[in-house]
Coordinates of C-alpha atoms and ligand atoms in Angstrom, one line a residue:
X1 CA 0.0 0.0 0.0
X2 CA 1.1 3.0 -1.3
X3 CA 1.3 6.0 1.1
X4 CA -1.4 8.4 -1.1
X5 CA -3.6 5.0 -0.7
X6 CA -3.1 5.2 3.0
X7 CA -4.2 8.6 3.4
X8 CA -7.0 8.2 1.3
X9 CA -8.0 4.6 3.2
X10 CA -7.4 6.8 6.3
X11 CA -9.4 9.8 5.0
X12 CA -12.4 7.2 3.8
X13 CA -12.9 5.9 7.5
X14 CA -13.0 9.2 8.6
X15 CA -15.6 10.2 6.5
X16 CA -17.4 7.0 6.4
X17 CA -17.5 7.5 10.5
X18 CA -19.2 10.7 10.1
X19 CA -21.8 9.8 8.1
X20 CA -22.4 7.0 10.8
X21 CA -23.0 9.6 13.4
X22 CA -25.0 12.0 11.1
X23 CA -26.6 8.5 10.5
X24 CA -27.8 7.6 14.3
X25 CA -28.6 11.1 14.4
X26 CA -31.4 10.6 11.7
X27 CA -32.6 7.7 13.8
X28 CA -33.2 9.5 16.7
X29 CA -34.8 12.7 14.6
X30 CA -37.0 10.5 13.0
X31 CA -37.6 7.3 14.9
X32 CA -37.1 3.8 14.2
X33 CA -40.0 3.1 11.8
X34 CA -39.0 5.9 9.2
X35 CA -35.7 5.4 9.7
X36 CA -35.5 1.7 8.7
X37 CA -37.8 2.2 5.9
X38 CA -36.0 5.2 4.1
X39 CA -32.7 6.5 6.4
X40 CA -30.4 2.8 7.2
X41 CA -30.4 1.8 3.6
X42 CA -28.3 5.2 3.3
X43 CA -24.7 3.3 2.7
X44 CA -21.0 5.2 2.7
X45 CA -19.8 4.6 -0.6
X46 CA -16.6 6.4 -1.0
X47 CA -15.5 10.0 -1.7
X48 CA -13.3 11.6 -4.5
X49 CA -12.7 15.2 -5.0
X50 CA -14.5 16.9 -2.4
X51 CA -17.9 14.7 -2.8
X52 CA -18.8 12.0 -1.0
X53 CA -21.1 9.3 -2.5
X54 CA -23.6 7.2 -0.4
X55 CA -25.7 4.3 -1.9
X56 CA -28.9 3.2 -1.5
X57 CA -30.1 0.4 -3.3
X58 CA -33.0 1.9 -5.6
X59 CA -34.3 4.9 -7.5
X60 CA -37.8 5.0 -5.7
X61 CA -35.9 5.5 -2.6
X62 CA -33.2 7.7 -3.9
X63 CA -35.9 10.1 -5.4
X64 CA -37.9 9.3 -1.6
X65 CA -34.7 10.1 0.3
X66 CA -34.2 13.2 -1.6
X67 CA -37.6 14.9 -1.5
X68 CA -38.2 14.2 2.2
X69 CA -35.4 13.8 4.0
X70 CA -32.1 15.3 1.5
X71 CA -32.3 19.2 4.2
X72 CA -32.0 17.5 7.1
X73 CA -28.7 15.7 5.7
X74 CA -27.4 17.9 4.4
X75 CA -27.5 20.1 7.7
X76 CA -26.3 17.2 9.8
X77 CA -23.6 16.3 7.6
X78 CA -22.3 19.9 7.7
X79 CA -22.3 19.7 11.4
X80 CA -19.0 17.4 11.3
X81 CA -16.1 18.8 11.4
X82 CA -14.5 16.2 8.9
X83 CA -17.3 16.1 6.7
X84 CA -17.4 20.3 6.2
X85 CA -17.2 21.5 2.8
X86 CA -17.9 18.3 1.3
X87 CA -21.2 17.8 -1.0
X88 CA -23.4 14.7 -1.0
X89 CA -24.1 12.7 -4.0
X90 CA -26.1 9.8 -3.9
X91 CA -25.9 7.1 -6.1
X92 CA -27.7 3.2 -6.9
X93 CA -25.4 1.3 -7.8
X94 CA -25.0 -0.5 -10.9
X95 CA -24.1 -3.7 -9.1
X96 CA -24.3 -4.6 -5.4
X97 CA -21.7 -7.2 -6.1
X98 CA -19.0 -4.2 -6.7
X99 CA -16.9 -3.4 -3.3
X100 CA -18.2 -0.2 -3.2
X101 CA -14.2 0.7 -1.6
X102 CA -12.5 -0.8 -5.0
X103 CA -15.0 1.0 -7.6
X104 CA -15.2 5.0 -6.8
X105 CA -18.3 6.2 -7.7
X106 CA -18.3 8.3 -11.1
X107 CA -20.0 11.6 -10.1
X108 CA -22.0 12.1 -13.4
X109 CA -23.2 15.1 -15.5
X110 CA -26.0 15.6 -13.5
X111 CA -24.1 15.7 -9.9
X112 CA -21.1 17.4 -11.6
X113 CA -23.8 20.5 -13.0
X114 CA -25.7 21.0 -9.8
X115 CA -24.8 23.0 -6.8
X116 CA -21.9 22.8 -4.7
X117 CA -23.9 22.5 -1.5
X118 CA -26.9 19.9 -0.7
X119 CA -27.7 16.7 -1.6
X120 CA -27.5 15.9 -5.3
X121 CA -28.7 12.9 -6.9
X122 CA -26.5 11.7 -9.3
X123 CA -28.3 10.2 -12.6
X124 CA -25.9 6.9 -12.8
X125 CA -27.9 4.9 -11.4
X126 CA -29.0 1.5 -13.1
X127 CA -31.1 -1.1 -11.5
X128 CA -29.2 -4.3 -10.5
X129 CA -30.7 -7.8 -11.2
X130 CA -31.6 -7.6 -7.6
X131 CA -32.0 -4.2 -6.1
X132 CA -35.4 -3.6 -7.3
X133 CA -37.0 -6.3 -5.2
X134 CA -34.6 -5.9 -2.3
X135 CA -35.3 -2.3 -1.4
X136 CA -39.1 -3.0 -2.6
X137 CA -38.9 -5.2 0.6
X138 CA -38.3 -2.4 2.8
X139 CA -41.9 -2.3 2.7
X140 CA -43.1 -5.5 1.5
X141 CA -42.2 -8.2 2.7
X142 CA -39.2 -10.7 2.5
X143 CA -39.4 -13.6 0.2
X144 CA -38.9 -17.7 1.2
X145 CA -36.3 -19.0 -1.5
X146 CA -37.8 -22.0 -1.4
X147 CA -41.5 -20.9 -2.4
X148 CA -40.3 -21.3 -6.3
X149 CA -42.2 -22.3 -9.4
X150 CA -39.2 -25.2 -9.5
X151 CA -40.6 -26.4 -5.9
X152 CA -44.3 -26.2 -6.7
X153 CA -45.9 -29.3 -7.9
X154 CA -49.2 -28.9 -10.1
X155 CA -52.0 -31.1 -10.3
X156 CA -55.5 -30.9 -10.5
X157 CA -56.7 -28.7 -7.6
X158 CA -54.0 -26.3 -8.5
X159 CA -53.3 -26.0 -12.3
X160 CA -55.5 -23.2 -13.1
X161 CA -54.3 -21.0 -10.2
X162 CA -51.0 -22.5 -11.5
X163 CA -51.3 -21.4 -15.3
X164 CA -52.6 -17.6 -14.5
X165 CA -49.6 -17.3 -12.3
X166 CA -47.0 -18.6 -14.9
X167 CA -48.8 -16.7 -17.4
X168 CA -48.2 -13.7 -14.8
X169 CA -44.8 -14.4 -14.2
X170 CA -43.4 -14.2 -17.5
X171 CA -45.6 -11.8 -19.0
X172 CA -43.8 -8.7 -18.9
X173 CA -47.0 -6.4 -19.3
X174 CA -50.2 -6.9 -17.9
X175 CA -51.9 -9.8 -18.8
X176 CA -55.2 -8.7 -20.3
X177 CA -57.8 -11.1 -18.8
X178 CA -55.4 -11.6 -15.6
X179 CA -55.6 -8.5 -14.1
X180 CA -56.3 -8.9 -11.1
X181 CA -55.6 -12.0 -10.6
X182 CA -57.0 -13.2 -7.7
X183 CA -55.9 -16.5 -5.8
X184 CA -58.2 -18.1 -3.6
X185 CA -58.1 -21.2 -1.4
X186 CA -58.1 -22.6 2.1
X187 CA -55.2 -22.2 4.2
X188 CA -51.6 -24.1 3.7
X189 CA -52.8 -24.8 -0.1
X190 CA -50.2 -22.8 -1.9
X191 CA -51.2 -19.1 -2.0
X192 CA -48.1 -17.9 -0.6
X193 CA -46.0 -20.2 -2.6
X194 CA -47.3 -19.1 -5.7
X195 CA -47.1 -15.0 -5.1
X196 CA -43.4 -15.3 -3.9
X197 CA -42.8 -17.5 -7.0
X198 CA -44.0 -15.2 -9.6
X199 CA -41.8 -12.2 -7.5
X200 CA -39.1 -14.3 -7.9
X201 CA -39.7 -15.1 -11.4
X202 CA -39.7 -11.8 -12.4
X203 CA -37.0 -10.6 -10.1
X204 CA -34.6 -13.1 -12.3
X205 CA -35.9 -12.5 -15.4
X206 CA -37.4 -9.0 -15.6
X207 CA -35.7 -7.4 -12.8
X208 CA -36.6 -3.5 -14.5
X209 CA -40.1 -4.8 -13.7
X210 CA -41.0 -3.1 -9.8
X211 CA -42.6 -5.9 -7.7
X212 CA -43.8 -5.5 -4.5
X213 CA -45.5 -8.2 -2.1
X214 CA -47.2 -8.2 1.0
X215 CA -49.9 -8.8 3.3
X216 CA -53.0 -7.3 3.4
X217 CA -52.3 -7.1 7.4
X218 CA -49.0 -5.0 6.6
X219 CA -50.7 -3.0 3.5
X220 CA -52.8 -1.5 6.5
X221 CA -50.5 -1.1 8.8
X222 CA -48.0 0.6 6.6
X223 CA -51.4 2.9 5.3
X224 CA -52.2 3.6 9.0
X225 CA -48.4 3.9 9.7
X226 CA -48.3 7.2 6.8
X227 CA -51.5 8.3 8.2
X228 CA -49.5 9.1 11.5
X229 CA -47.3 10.4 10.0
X230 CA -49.1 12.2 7.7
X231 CA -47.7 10.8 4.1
X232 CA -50.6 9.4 3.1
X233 CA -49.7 11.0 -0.3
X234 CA -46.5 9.8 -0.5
X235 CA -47.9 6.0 0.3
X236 CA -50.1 6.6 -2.5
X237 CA -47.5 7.3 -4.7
X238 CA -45.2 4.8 -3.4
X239 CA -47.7 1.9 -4.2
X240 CA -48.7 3.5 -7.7
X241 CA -44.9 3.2 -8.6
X242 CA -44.7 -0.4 -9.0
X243 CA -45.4 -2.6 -11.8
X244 CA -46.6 -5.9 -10.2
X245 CA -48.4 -5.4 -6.6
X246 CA -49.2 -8.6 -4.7
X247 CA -51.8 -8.4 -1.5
X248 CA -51.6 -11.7 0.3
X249 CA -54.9 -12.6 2.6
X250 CA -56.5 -9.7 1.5
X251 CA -59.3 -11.3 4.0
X252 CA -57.7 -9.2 6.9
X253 CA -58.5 -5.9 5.3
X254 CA -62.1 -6.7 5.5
X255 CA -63.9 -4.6 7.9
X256 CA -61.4 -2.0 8.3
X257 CA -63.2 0.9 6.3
X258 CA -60.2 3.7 6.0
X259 CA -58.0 0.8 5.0
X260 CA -60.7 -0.6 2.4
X261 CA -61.0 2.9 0.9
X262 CA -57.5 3.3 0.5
X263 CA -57.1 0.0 -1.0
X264 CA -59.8 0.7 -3.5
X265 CA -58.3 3.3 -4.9
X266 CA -54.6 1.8 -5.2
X267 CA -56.2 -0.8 -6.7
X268 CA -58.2 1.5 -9.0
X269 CA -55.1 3.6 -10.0
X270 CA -52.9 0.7 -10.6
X271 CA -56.0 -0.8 -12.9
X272 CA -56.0 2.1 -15.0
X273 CA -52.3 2.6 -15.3
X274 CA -52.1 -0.9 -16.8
X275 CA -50.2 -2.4 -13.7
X276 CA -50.8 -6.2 -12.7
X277 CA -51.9 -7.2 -9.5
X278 CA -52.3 -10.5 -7.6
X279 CA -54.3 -10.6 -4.8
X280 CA -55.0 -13.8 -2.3
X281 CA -57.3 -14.6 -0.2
X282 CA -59.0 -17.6 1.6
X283 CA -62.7 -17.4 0.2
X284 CA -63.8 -16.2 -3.4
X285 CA -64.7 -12.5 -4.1
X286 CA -67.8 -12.6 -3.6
X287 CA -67.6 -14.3 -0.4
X288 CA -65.5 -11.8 1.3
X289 CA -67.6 -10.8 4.4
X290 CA -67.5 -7.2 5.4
X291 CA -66.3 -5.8 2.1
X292 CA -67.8 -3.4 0.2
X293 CA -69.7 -4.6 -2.5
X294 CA -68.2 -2.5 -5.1
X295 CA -64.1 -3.6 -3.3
X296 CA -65.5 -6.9 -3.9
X297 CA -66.7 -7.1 -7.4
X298 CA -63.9 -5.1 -8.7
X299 CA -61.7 -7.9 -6.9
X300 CA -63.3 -10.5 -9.1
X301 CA -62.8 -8.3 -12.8
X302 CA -59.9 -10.5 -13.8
X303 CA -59.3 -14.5 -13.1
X304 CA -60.4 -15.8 -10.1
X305 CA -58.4 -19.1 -9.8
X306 CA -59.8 -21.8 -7.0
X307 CA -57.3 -24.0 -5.5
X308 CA -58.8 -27.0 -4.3
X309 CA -58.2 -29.2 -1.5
X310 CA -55.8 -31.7 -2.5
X311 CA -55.7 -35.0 -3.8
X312 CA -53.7 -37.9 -2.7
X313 CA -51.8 -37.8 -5.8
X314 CA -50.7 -34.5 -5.4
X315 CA -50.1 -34.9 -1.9
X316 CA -47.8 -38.3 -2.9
X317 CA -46.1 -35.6 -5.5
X318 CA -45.2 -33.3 -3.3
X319 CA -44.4 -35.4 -0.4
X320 CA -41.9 -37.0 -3.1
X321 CA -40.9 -34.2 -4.0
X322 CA -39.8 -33.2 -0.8
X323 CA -37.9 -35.9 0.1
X324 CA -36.0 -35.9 -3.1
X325 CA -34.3 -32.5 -2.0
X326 CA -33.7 -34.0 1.6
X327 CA -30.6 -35.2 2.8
X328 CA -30.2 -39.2 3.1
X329 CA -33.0 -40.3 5.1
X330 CA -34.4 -43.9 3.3
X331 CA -38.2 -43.3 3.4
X332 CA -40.3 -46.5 2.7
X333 CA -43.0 -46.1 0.3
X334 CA -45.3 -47.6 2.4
X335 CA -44.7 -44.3 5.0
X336 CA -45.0 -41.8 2.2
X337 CA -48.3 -43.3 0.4
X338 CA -49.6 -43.2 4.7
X339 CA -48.7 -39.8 4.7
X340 CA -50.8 -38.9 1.8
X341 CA -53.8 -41.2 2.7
X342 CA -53.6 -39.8 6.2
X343 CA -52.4 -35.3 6.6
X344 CA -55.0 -34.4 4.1
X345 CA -56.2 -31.6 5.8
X346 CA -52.9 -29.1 4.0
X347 CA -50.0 -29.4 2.4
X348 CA -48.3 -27.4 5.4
X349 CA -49.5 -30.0 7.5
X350 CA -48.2 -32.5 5.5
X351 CA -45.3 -30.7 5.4
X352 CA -45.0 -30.9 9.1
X353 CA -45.7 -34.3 9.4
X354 CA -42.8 -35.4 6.9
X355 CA -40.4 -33.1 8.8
X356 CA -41.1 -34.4 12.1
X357 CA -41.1 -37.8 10.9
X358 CA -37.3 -37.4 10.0
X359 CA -36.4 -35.4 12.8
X360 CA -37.5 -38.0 14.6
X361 CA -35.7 -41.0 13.3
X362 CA -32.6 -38.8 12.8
X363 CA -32.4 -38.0 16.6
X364 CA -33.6 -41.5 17.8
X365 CA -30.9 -43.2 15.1
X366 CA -33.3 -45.6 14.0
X367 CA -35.3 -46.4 10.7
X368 CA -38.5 -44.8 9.7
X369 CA -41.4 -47.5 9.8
X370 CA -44.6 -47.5 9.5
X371 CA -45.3 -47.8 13.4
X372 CA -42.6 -44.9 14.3
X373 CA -44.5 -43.0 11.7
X374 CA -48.0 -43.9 13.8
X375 CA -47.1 -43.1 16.8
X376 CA -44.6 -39.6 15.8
X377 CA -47.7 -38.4 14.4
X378 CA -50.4 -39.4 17.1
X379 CA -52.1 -36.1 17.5
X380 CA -51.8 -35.0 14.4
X381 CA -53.5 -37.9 13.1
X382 CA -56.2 -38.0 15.3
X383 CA -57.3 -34.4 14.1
X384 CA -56.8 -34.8 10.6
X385 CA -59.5 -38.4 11.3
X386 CA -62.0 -36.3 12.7
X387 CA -62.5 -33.6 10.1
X388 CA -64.7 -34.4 8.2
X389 CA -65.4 -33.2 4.4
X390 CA -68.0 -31.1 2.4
X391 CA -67.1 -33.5 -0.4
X392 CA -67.3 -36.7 1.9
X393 CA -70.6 -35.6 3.4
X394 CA -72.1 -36.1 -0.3
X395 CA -70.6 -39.1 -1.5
X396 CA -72.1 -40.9 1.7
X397 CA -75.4 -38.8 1.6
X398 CA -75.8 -39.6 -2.1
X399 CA -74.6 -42.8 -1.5
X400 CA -77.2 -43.6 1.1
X401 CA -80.5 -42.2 -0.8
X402 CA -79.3 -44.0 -4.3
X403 CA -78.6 -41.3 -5.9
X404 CA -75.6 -39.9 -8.2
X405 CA -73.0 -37.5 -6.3
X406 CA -73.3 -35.0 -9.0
X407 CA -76.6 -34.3 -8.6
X408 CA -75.4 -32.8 -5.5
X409 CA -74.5 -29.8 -7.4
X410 CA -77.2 -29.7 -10.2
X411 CA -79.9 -27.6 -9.9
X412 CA -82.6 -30.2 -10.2
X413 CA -85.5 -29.4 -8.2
X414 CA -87.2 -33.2 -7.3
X415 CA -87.9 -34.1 -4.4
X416 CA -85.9 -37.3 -4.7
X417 CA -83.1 -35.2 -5.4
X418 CA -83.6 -31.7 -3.6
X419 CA -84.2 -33.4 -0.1
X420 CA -80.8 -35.4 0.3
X421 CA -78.8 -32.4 -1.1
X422 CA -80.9 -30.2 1.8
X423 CA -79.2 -33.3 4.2
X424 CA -75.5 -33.2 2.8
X425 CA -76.2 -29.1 3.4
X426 CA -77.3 -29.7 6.9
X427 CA -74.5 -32.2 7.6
X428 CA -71.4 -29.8 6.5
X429 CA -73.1 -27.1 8.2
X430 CA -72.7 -29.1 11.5
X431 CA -69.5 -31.1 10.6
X432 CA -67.4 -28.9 9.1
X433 CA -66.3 -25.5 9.7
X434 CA -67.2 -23.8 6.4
X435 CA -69.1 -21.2 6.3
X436 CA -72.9 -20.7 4.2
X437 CA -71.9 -19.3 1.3
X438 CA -69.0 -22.0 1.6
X439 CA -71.4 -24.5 1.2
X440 CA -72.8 -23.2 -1.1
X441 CA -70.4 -23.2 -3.6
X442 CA -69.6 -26.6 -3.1
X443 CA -73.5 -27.6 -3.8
X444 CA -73.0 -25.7 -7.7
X445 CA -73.0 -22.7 -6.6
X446 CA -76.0 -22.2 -4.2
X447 CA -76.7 -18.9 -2.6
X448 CA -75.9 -18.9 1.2
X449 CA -79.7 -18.2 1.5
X450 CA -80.4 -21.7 0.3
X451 CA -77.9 -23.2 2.6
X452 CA -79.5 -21.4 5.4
X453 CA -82.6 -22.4 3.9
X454 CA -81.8 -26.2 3.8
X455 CA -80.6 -26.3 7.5
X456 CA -84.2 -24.9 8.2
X457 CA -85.9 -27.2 6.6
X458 CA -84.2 -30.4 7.8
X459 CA -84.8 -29.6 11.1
X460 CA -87.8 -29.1 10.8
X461 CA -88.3 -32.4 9.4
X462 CA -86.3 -34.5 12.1
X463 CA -88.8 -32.7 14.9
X464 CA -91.7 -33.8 12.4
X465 CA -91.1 -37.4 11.3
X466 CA -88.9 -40.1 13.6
X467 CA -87.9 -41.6 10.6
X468 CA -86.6 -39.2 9.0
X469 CA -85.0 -38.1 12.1
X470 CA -83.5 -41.8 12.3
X471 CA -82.2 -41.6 9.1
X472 CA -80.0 -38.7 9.8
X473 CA -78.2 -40.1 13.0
X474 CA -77.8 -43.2 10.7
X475 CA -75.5 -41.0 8.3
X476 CA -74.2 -38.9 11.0
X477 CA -73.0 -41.8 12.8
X478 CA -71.3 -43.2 9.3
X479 CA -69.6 -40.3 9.2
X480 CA -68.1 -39.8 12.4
X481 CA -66.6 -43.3 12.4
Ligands
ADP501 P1 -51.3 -20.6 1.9 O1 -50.7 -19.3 1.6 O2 -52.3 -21.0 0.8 O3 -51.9 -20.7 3.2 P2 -48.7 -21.6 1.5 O4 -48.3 -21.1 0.2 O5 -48.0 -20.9 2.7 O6 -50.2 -21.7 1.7 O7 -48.3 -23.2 1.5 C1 -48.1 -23.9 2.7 C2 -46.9 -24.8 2.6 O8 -47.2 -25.8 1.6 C3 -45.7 -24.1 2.1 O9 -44.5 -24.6 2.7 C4 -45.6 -24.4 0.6 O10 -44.3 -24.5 0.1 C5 -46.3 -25.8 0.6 N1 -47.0 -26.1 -0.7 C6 -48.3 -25.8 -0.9 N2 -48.7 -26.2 -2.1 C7 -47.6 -26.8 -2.7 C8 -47.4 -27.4 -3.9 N3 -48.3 -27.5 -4.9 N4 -46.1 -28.0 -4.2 C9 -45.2 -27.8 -3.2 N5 -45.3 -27.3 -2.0 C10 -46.5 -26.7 -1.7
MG502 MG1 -50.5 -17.6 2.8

């Protein structure tokens, strides 16, 4: 090392210290929330010629940084003796991979043009592969590497909500039809998985494209966060700057009124500015209690994709799947095809019970077998026995009146055929936990009214007629064994 390199090494920390004070000082002006979203991200970068650089990893928050918070740095800065005199550019970085020490930043035309004092954003920005969805995160939310499109296994309940969010994925405009595209299902079937896929998807492969994902649950907070702090204008704009905007469980925004209003119209502006959005939830449009009627119908303008409980082949798939990318832990076939017959409740749950089957036998030292496998999972079996499904209820309802299982969701009015489907509705209303308009749906589409309707009705009969009353302990009995 060179003695000019020394100095400058020496004259680096210096300066990069200061900007860590001026840095906790921000924290304390403006408190942890802001300051994590917009301020920490603010990196020393390296100085030449009487600038100093600082990085942060996007545009959006280099244009944020400098409307809101570029005064406040600036006097701060100027209040360190070292740092006195010096002017601020900041930069994005072409490439996070660069040591940001190695690489001085190249003030451009822009920063080169502008005043001598204050915070000046430099125009040599260019988005990395990655720092799109990275800084994106600062309000969304992180992103499991494992919840891929490689690691998702399609079959029947899922292809459909599988296609649309391909199609999604590698689209790199809107997809006319698609838009939004909303994914709904019951819980641990893949929702999740599928948004963080398509993020990642584009993130590789059309990383200019702005993606941001996250929960309904931290859309609101975030909207009631800039409420507080009065930027509700700048949230606005922060949510009409991205590309691709993914709501997961938009279920939880039900209810809450501001939060509903504010979502209606980010949805509405991203709509007409051609943006895609994916959206989640655990029950169809339509079915989403406590939202407004026109939130929910706009909800259901583009694809709504059903994923349906699974089958045991897809739960033998993925269970395979799984254990391919596991270390070496011999599973027989017997234990996976149990697995599948058995967890059908979820794939998280089947998830679960596959993990804690190998824990298991890798603590203990000894081979998985069927009976380790029975009596790791105990509990777990025991709860997925006793639920009981909308789809069973009518096989053994249709199956004890003689007649076919489809006609469980026609519309034909006979008697012979309208009075067991009103007994398969009474039964999943008190054996399962779904709600009315649930039901419904699984019946062809009834209206929750009928449902409610059916339930009626069928108690009424059992108070009426013994039989009849008879008849339906008969099946509920089948059914619980
Ligand atoms: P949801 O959001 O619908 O509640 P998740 O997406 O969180 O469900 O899925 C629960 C778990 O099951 C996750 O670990 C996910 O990777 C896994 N999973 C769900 N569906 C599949 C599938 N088709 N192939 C592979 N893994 C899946
Ligand atoms: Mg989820």
């Amino acid at each position: 090392m060179t003695l000019a390199q020394m100095e400058i090494s020496t004259l680096d920390d210096e300066l990069a210290h200061a900007w860590q004070r001026v840095s906790s000082k921000l924290s304390s002006r403006y408190g942890e929330a802001i300051f994590k979203s917009w301020l920490k991200p603010l990196r020393y970068f390296g100085s030449k010629d009487g600038r100093v650089t600082l990085s942060v990893p996007t545009r959006f928050m280099r244009e944020w940084i400098n409307s809101h918070y570029a005064e406040d740095i600036h006097t701060l800065w100027n209040e360190e003796p070292s740092a006195q005199g010096y002017v601020i550019d900041i930069i994005v970085p072409a490439s996070q991979a660069t040591n940001p020490k190695a690489v001085a930043a190249e003030p451009t035309q822009a920063a080169a043009t502008a005043p001598t004092s204050g915070v000046v954003m430099s125009n040599n920005w260019q988005s990395s592969a990655n720092d799109t969805v990275e800084a994106d995160l600062q309000m969304g939310a992180a992103l499991d590497p494992r919840y891929t499109f490689e690691n998702f296994i399609v079959g029947k309940p899922n292809e459909l909500a599988h296609a649309a969010a391909r199609r999604v994925a590698e689209s790199a405009q809107v997809v006319s039809g698609c838009n939004p595209l909303f994914l709904y299902g019951g819980v641990g079937l893949g929702k999740t998985h599928l948004m963080h896929a398509i993020a990642w998807h584009i993130r590789r492969n059309n990383p200019e494209r702005r993606v941001l994902y996250l929960s309904a649950e931290k859309f609101m907070y975030q909207f009631i966060r800039a409420l507080r702090f009065k930027e509700a204008l700048a949230f606005k704009e922060y949510f009409r700057s991205v590309d691709v905007l993914m709501i997961d469980d938009v279920q939880f925004i039900s209810g809450k009124d501001s939060t509903q209003e504010e979502f209606f119209h980010t949805f509405n502006a991203l709509v007409d500015q051609n943006k895609q959005l994916i959206i989640s939830g655990d029950r169809s449009p339509s079915d989403l209690e406590g939202m407004e009627e026109r939130v929910r119908s706009r909800l259901g303008w583009g694809l709504v994709a059903d994923i349906h409980a699974t089958t045991y082949e897809l739960r033998l798939g993925i269970l395979q799947s799984k254990i391919d990318h596991m270390p070496n832990v011999p599973i027989p076939q017997k234990v996976i095809e149990f697995l599948a017959h058995k967890i059908s409740s979820n794939v998280r749950e089947l998830e679960g019970a596959l993990n804690r089957v190998v824990a298991h036998a890798t603590l203990v030292g000894r081979p998985i077998t069927l009976e380790t496998t029975q009596d790791v999972l105990r509990d777990l079996l025991r709860a997925n026995e006793r639920r009981i499904s909308v789809d069973e209820i009518q096989k053994q309802v249709a199956g004890h009146y003689n007649i076919k299982v489809s006609d469980m969701h026609s519309a034909r009015r006979s008697r012979a055929i309208a009075r067991p489907r009103q007994v398969a509705m009474y039964l999943s209303k008190r054996f399962t936990s779904k709600s009315l308009p649930e039901i419904g749906r699984k019946f062809g589409g009834k209206d929750h009214t009928t449902v409610m309707h059916a339930v009626k009705r069928v108690e009424e009969l059992m108070a009426a007629d013994s039989e009849f009353a008879k008849d339906i302990e008969l099946l509920e009995k089948i059914l619980q064994s």
